[in-house]
Coordinates of C-alpha atoms in Angstrom, one line a residue:
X12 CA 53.2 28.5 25.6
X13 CA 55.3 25.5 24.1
X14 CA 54.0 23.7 27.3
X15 CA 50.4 24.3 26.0
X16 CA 51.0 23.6 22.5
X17 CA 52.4 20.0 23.8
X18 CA 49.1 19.6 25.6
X19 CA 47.1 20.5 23.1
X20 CA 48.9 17.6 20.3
X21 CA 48.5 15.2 22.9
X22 CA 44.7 15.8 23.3
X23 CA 44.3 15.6 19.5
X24 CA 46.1 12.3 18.6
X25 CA 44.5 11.2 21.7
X26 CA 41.1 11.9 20.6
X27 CA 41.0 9.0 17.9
X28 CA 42.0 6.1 20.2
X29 CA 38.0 6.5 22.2
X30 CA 36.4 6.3 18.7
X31 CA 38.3 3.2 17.1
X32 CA 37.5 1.3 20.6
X33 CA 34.0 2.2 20.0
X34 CA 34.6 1.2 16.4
X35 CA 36.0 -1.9 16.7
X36 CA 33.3 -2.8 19.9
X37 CA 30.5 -1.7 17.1
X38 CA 32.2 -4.7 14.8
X39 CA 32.4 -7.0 17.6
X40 CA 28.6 -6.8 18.2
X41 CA 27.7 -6.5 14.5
X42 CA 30.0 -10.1 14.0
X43 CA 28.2 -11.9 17.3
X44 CA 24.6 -10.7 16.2
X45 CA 25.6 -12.3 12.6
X46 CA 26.9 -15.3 14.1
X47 CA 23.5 -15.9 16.6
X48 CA 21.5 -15.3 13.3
X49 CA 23.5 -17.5 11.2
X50 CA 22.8 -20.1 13.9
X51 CA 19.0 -19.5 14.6
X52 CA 18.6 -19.7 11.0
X53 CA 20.3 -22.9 10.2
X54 CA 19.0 -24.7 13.2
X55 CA 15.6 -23.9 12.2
X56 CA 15.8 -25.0 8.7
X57 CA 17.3 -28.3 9.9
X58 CA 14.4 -28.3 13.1
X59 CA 11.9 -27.9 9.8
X60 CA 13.4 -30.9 7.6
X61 CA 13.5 -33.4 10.6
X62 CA 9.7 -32.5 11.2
X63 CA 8.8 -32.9 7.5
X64 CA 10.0 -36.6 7.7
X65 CA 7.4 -37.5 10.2
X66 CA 4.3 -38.1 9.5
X67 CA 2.2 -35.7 8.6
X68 CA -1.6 -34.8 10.4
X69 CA -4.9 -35.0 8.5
X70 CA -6.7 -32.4 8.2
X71 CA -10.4 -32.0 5.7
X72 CA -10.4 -28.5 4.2
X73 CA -13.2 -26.3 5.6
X74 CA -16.0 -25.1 2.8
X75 CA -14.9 -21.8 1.3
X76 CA -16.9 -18.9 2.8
X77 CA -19.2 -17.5 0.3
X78 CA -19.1 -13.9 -0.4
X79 CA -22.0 -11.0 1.2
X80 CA -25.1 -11.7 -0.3
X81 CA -26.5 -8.6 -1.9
X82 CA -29.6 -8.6 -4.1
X83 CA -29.1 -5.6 -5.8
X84 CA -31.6 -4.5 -7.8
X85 CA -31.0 -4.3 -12.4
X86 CA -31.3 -0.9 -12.3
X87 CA -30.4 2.3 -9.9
X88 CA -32.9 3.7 -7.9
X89 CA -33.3 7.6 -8.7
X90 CA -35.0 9.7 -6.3
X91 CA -38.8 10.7 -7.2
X92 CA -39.3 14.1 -8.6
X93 CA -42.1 14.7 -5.7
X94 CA -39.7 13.8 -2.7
X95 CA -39.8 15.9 -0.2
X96 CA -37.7 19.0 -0.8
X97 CA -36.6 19.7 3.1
X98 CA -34.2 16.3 3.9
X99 CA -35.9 14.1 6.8
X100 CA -33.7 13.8 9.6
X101 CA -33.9 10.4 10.7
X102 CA -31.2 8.2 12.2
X103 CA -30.4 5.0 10.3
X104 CA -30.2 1.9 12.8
X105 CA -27.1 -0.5 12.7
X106 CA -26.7 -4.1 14.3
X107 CA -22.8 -4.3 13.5
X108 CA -19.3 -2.5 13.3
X109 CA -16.4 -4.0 11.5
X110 CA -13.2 -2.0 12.5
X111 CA -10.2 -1.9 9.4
X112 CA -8.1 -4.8 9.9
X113 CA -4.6 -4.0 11.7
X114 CA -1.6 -2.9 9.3
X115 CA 0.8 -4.9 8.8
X116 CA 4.3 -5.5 10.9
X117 CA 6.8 -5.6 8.4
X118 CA 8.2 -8.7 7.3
X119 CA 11.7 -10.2 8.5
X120 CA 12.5 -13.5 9.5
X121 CA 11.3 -14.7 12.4
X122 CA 12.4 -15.0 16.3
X123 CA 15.3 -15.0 17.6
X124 CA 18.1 -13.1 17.1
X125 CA 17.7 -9.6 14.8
X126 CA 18.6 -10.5 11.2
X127 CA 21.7 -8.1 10.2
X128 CA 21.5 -5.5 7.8
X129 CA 22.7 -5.8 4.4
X130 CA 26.5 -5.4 3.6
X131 CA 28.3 -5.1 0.7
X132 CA 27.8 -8.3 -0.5
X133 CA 24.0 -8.0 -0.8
X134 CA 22.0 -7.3 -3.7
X135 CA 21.3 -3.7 -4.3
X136 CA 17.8 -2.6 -3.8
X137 CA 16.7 0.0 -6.3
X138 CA 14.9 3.0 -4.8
X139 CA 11.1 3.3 -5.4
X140 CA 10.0 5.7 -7.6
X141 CA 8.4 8.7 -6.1
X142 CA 5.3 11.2 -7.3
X143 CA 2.9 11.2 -9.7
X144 CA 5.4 9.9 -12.6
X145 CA 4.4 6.7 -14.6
X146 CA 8.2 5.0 -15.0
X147 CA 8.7 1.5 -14.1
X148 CA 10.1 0.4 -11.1
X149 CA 13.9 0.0 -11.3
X150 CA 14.6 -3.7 -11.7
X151 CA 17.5 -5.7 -12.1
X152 CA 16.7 -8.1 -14.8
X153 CA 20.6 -9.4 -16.0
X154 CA 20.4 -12.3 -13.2
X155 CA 20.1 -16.0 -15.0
X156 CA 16.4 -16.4 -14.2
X157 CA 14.4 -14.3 -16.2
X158 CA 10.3 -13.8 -15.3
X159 CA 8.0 -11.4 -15.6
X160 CA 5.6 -10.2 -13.0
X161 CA 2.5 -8.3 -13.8
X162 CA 4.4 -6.8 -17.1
X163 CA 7.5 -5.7 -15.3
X164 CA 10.9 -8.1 -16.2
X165 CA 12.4 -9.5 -12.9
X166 CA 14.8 -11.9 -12.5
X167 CA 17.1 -13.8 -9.8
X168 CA 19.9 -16.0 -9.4
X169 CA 18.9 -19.3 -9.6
X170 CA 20.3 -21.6 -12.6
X171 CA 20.4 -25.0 -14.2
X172 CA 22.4 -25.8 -11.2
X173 CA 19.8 -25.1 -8.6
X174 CA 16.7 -27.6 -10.0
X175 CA 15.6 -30.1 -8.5
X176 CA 13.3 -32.9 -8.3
X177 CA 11.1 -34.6 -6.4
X178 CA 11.0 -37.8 -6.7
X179 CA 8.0 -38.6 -4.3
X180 CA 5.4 -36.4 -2.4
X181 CA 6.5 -38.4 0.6
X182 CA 7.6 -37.5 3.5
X183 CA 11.0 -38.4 3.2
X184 CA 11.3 -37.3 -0.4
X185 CA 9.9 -33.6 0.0
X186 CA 12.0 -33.1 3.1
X187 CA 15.0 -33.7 1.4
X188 CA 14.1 -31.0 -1.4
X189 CA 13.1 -29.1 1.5
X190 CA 17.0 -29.3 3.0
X191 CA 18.9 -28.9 0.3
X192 CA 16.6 -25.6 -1.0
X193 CA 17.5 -24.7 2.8
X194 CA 21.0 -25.8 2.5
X195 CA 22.4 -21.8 1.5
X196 CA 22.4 -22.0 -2.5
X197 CA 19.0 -20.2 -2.6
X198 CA 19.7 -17.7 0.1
X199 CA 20.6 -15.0 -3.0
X200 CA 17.5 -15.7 -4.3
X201 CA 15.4 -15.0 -1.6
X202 CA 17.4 -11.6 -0.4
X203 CA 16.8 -10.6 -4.2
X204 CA 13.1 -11.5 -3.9
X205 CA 13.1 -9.0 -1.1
X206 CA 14.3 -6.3 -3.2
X207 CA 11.8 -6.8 -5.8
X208 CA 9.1 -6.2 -3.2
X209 CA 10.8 -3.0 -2.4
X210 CA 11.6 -2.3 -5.6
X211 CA 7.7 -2.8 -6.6
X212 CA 6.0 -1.9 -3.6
X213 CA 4.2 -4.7 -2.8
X214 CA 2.6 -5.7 0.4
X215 CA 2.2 -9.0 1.5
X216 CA -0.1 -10.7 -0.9
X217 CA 1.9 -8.7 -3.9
X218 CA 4.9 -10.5 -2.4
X219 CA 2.9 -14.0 -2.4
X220 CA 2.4 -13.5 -6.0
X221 CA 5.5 -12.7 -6.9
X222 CA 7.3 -16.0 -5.2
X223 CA 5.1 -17.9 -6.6
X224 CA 5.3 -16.7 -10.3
X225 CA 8.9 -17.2 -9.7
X226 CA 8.5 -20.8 -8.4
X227 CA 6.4 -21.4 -11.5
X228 CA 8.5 -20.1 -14.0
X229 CA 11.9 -21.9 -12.6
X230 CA 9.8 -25.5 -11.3
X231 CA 7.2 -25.4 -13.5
X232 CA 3.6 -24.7 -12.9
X233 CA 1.9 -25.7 -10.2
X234 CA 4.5 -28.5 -9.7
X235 CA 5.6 -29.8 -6.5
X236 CA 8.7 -28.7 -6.7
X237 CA 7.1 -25.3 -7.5
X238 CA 5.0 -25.7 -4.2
X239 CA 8.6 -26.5 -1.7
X240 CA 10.6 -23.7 -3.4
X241 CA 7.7 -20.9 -2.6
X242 CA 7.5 -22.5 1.1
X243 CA 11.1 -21.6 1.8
X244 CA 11.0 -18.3 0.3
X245 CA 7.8 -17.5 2.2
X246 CA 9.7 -18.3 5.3
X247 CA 12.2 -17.0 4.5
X248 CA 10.6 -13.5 4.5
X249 CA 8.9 -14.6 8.0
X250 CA 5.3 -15.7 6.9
X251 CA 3.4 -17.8 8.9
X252 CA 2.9 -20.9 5.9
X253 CA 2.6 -24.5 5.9
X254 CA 2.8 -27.4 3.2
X255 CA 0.0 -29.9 2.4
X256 CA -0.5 -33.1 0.3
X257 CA -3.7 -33.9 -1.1
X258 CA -5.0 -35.9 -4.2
X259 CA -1.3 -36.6 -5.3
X260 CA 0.0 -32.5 -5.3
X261 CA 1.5 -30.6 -2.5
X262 CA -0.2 -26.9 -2.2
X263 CA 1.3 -24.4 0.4
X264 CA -1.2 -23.2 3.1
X265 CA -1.1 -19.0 3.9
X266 CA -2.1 -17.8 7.0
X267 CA -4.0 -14.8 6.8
X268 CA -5.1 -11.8 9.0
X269 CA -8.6 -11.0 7.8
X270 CA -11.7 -12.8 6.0
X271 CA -10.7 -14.2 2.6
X272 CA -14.4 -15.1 0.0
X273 CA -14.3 -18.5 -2.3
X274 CA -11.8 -20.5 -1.1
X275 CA -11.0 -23.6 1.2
X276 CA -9.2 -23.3 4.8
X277 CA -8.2 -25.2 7.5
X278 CA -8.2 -24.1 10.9
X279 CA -4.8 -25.1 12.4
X280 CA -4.0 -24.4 16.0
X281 CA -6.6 -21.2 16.1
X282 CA -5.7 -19.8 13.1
X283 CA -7.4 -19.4 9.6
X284 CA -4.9 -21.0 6.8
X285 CA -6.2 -20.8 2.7
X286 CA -5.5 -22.5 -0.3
X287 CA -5.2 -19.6 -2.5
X288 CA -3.4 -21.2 -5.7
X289 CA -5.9 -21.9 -8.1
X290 CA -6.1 -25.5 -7.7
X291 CA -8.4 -28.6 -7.8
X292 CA -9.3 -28.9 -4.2
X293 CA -8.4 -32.5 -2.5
X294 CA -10.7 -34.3 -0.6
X295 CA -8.7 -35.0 2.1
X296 CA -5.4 -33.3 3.3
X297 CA -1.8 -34.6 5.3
X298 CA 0.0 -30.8 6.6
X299 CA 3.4 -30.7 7.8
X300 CA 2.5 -28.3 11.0
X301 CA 5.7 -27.2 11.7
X302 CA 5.9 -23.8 13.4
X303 CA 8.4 -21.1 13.3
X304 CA 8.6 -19.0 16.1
X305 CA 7.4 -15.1 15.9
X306 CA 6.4 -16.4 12.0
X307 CA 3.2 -14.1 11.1
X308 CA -0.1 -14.1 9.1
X309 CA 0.3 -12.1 5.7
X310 CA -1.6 -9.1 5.8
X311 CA -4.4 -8.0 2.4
X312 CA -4.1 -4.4 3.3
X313 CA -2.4 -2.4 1.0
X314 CA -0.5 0.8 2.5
X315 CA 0.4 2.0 -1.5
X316 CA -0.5 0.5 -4.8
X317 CA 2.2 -1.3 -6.2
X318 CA 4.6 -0.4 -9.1
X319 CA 5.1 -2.2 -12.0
X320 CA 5.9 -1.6 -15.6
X321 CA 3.7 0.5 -18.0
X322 CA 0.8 -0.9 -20.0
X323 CA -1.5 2.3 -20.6
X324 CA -5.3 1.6 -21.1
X325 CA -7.5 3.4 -23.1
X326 CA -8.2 7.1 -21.7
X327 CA -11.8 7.0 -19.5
X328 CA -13.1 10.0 -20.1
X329 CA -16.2 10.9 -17.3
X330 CA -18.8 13.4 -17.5
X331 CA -21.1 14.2 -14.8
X332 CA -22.5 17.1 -12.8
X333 CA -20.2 19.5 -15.1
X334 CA -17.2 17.9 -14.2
X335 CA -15.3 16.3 -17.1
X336 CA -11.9 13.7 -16.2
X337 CA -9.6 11.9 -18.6
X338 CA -8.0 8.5 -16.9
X339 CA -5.7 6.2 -18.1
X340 CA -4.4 3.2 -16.2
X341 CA -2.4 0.9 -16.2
X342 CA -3.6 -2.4 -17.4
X343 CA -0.7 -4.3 -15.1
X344 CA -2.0 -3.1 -12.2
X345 CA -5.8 -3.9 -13.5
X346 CA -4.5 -7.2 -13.8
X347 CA -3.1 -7.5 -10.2
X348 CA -6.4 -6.6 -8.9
X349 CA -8.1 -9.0 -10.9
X350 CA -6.2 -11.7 -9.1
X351 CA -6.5 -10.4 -5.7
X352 CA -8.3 -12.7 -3.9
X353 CA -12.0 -12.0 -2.7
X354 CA -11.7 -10.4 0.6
X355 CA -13.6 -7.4 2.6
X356 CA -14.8 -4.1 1.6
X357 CA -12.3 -2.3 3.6
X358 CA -9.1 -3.3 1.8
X359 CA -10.6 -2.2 -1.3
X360 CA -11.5 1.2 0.2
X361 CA -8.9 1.8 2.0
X362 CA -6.2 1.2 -1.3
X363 CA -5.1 4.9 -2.7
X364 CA -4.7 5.6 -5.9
X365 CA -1.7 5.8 -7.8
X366 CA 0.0 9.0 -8.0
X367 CA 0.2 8.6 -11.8
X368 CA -3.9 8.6 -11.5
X369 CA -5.1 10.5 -9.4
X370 CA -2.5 13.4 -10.8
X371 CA -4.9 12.9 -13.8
X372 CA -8.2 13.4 -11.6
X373 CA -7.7 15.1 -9.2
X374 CA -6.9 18.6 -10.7
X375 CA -10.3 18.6 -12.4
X376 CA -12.0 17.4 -9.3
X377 CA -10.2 20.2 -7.1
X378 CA -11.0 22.9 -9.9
X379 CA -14.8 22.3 -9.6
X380 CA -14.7 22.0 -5.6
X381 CA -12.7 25.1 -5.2
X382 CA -14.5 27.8 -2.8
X383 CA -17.8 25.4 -2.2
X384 CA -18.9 24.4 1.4
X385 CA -18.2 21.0 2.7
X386 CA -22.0 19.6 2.2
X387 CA -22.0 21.4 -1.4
X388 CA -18.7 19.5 -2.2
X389 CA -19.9 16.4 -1.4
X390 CA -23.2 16.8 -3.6
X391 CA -20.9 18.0 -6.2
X392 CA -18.8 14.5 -6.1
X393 CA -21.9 12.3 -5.0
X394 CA -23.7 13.9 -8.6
X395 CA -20.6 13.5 -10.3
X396 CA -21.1 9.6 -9.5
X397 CA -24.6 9.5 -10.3
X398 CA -24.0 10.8 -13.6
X399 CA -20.7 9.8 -14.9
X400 CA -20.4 6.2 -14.3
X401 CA -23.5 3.7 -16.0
X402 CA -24.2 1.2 -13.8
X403 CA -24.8 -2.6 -14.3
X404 CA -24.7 -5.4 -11.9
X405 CA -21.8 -7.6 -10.9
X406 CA -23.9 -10.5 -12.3
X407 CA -24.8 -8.9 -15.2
X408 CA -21.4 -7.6 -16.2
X409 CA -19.0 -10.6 -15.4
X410 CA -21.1 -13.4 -14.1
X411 CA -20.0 -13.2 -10.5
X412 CA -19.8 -10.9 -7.6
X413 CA -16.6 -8.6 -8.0
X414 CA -15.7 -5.7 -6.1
X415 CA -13.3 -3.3 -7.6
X416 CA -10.2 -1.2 -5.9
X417 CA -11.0 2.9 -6.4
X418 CA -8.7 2.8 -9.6
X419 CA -10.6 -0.2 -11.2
X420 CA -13.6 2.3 -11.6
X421 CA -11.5 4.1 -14.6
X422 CA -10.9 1.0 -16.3
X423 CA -14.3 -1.0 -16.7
X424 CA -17.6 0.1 -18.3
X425 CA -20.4 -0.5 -15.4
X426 CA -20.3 -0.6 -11.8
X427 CA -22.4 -1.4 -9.3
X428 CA -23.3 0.2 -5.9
X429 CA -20.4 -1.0 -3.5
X430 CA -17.7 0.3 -6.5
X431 CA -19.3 3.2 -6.3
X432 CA -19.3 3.7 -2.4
X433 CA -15.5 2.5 -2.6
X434 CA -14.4 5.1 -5.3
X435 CA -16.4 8.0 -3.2
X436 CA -15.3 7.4 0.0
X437 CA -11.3 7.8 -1.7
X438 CA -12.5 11.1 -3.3
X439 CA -14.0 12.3 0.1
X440 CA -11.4 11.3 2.2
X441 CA -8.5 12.3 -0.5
X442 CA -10.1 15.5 -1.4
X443 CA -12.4 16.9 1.3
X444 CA -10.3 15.3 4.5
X445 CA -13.5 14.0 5.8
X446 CA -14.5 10.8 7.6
X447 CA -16.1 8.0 5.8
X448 CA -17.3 5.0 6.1
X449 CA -19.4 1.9 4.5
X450 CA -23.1 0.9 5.1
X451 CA -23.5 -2.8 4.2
X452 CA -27.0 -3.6 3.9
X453 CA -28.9 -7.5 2.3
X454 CA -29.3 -5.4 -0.7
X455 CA -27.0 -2.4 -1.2
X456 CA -24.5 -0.6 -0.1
X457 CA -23.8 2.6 0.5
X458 CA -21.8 5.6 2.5
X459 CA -21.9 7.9 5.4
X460 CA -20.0 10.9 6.0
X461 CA -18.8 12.8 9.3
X462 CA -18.9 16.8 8.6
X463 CA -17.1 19.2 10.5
X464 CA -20.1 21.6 10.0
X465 CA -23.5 20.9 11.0
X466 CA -25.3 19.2 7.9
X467 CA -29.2 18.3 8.2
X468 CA -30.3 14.8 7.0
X469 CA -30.9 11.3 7.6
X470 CA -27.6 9.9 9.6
X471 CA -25.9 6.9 11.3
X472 CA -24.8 8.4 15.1
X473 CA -21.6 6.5 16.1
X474 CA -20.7 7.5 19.1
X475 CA -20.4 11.5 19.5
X476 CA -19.8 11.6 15.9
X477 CA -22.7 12.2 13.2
X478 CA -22.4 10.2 10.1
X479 CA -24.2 11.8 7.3
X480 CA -25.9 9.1 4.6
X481 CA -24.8 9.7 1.2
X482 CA -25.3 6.7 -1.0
X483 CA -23.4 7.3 -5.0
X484 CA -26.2 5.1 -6.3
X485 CA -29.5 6.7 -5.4
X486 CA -29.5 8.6 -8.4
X487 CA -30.3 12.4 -8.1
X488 CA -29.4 12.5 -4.4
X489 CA -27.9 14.6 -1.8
X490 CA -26.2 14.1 0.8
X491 CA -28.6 13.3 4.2
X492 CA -30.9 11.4 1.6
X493 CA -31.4 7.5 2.4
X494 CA -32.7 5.6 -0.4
X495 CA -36.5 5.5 1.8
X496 CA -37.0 1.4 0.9
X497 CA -33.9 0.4 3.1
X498 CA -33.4 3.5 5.8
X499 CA -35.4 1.6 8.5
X500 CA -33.3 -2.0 7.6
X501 CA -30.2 -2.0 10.4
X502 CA -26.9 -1.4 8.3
X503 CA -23.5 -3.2 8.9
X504 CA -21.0 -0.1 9.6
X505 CA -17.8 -1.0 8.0
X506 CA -14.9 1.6 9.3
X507 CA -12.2 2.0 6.6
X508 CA -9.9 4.4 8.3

């Protein structure tokens, strides 16, 4: 017995010994992988800063793409009192598919070695807010440099200390900035810009934004020095960006995964880079084409809305089709999308609502839905767009062509056919769990829907699958009804799922 009791201490104080070599093996690895990062990272900031000082290659800025043409007619079209009351069944032709651009990889610095996770020493990163509540995202704003972003206080550490100037746009001179913004002193900065994009949600363009309201609020706007600060925190965070001097002003070229409307490019080494600060645009261009490997595009899709600080809009209150919704949003996220740039159809329709909003709509929505077929349902919500939302053109209502995100819908007065086609597809696909997509045609746009039962009408065949037309601004239509002026023009199917 005492022989087994000795045997059986032994094997317990033994037991610890295994885990602290594992331990201490776990250290070791977690020290050499911080050590090879620490070393990728410096030598390519220093393998940056000895490209900037050579001469940079010219480049001419490509015209800006314009955006779809669509000659939308002043007023809706209603369907005639003497149509037909039995839907024709005829199928719709179409001469293109545009697939939903890829999601996006998430962000890190590039190549090499695995960046290590955060220790102790790194700034906390509030969690994100979660449901249908309207609080503002949880922010640290005690930190020396004070902004604010879309209504919602931020700040970082950067002080008197960490200015600097320029004193050329040479070169020499902006390589220098470059080096010493590169040097370590900003590295808080930029791990803290990272946990405001948690913090806020924001995807890659949000993050874009936010850098460079920060550069303008600590550099001054639109100032060179502005211009080299966003370039290393873009970096940084593993974008694919370069620099460019034009007309005596640096702007920072963004690489970007999808079609962007209005603005000038450059094609660089097969890939699409924009000027999207709102600048004068140079006639001529030097860019500093330094590379960084696995460095990536920045994506426009938007997974989730982001999250920023309250501003409540007046309530929209709809009626249509018996249904009646009260929404309010919030005007800092209206403003957001308002500076989005001008892009395709499908990031707008595929971007959710908020929780905050569509806990306002949805309740009513799903009230007057409950116990109705899937072809009645969608009657109910195409009528409830006929009806509750005046329409007036882009033109008419703001001077140029504007397409809003689902949520926009509840903000402005009028709306023209491809906001309504964006805000039912996110009701149909949020709602009924049904396929959608887009129907781009040289003068409208509308929808098409695949049932899981068997629904009669005029249709889009893609494949196995049939896509039902449904189109929210052919007034006083159901679904399986193609406004009868366009139904025989070949559509443009844009997927957006």
């Amino acid at each position: 017995m005492k022989r087994c009791l000795l045997l059986l201490l032994s094997l317990l104080f033994a037991v610890p010994l295994p885990a602290q070599s594992r331990r201490e093996a776990l250290l070791e690895y977690q020290a050499r992988r911080r050590q090879a990062y620490t070393e990728f990272r410096d030598n390519y900031r220093k393998a940056c800063a000895d490209f900037m000082r050579k001469r940079w290659e010219a480049f001419r800025a490509e015209a800006p793409v314009p955006l779809p043409e669509r000659r939308e007619p002043d007023l809706p079209v209603s369907r005639q009192p003497d149509a037909p009351a039995a839907p024709t069944q005829d199928r719709i032709p179409y001469d293109k598919i545009t697939d939903l651009p890829e999601p996006p990889a998430a962000a890190g610095v590039p190549a090499g070695p695995d960046k290590p996770a955060a220790g102790k020493d790194a700034p906390a990163v509030p969690d994100t807010p979660k449901g249908g509540d309207a609080a503002a995202p949880a922010v640290d704003a005690s930190k020396a440099c004070r902004f604010t972003f879309y209504g919602t206080d931020c700040s970082v550490s950067l002080e008197a200390k960490h200015r600097f100037r320029l004193a050329s746009l040479q070169e020499g001179s902006v390589a220098n900035v470059w080096e010493r913004v590169a040097g370590g002193s900003y590295d808080a900065a930029a791990a803290e810009c990272a946990g405001l994009k948690k913090a806020m949600q924001l995807n890659d363009w949000g993050y874009y934004d936010l850098v460079r309201t920060l550069g303008d609020a600590f550099c001054g706007a639109k100032s060179g020095e502005s211009v080299v600060l966003q370039s290393f925190l873009m970096a940084e965070a593993g974008y694919k960006v370069r620099l460019a001097r034009g007309d005596g002003r640096l702007y920072l070229l963004l690489a970007i995964d999808g079609q962007v409307y209005g603005r000038p490019y450059f094609r660089i080494d097969g890939q699409v880079f924009y000027v999207l600060d709102d600048v004068p645009r140079a006639s001529s261009y030097s860019i500093c084409n330094f590379s960084i490997p696995g460095e990536r595009p920045l994506s426009l899709a938007m997974p989730v809305p982001p999250l920023f600080a309250q501003k409540p809009a007046a309530p929209a209150v709809r009626n249509g089709a018996g249904i009646e919704t009260s929404v309010t949003v919030n005007r800092n996220l209206m403003d957001f999308y308002t500076n989005y740039p001008p892009c395709y159809w499908s990031v707008y329709a595929s971007t959710a609502f908020t929780p905050a909003v569509s806990g306002q709509l949805y309740p009513a929505l799903r009230a007057a839905l409950a116990g109705k077929s899937e072809y009645e349902a969608v009657n109910l919500l195409l009528h409830y767009l006929h009806k509750a939302f005046a329409y007036k053109t882009d033109d008419a209502q703001f001077g140029a062509e504007r397409t809003f995100f689902a949520e926009e819908m509840f903000h402005y007065p009028y709306s023209d056919c491809e906001d309504r086609s964006i805000l039912f597809a996110r009701l149909v696909k949020d709602l009924l769990q049904l396929k959608v997509v887009l129907l781009y045609y040289p003068s409208h746009i509308a929808t098409a829907v695949c049932f899981n039962d068997r629904v009669k009408g005029d249709y889009i065949q893609l494949g196995a699958k049939r896509y039902i037309i449904c189109d929210p601004t052919y007034i006083g239509s159901d679904a399986g009804e193609a406004m009868p002026d366009i139904k025989n023009t070949p559509a443009e199917v844009v997927r957006i799922d």
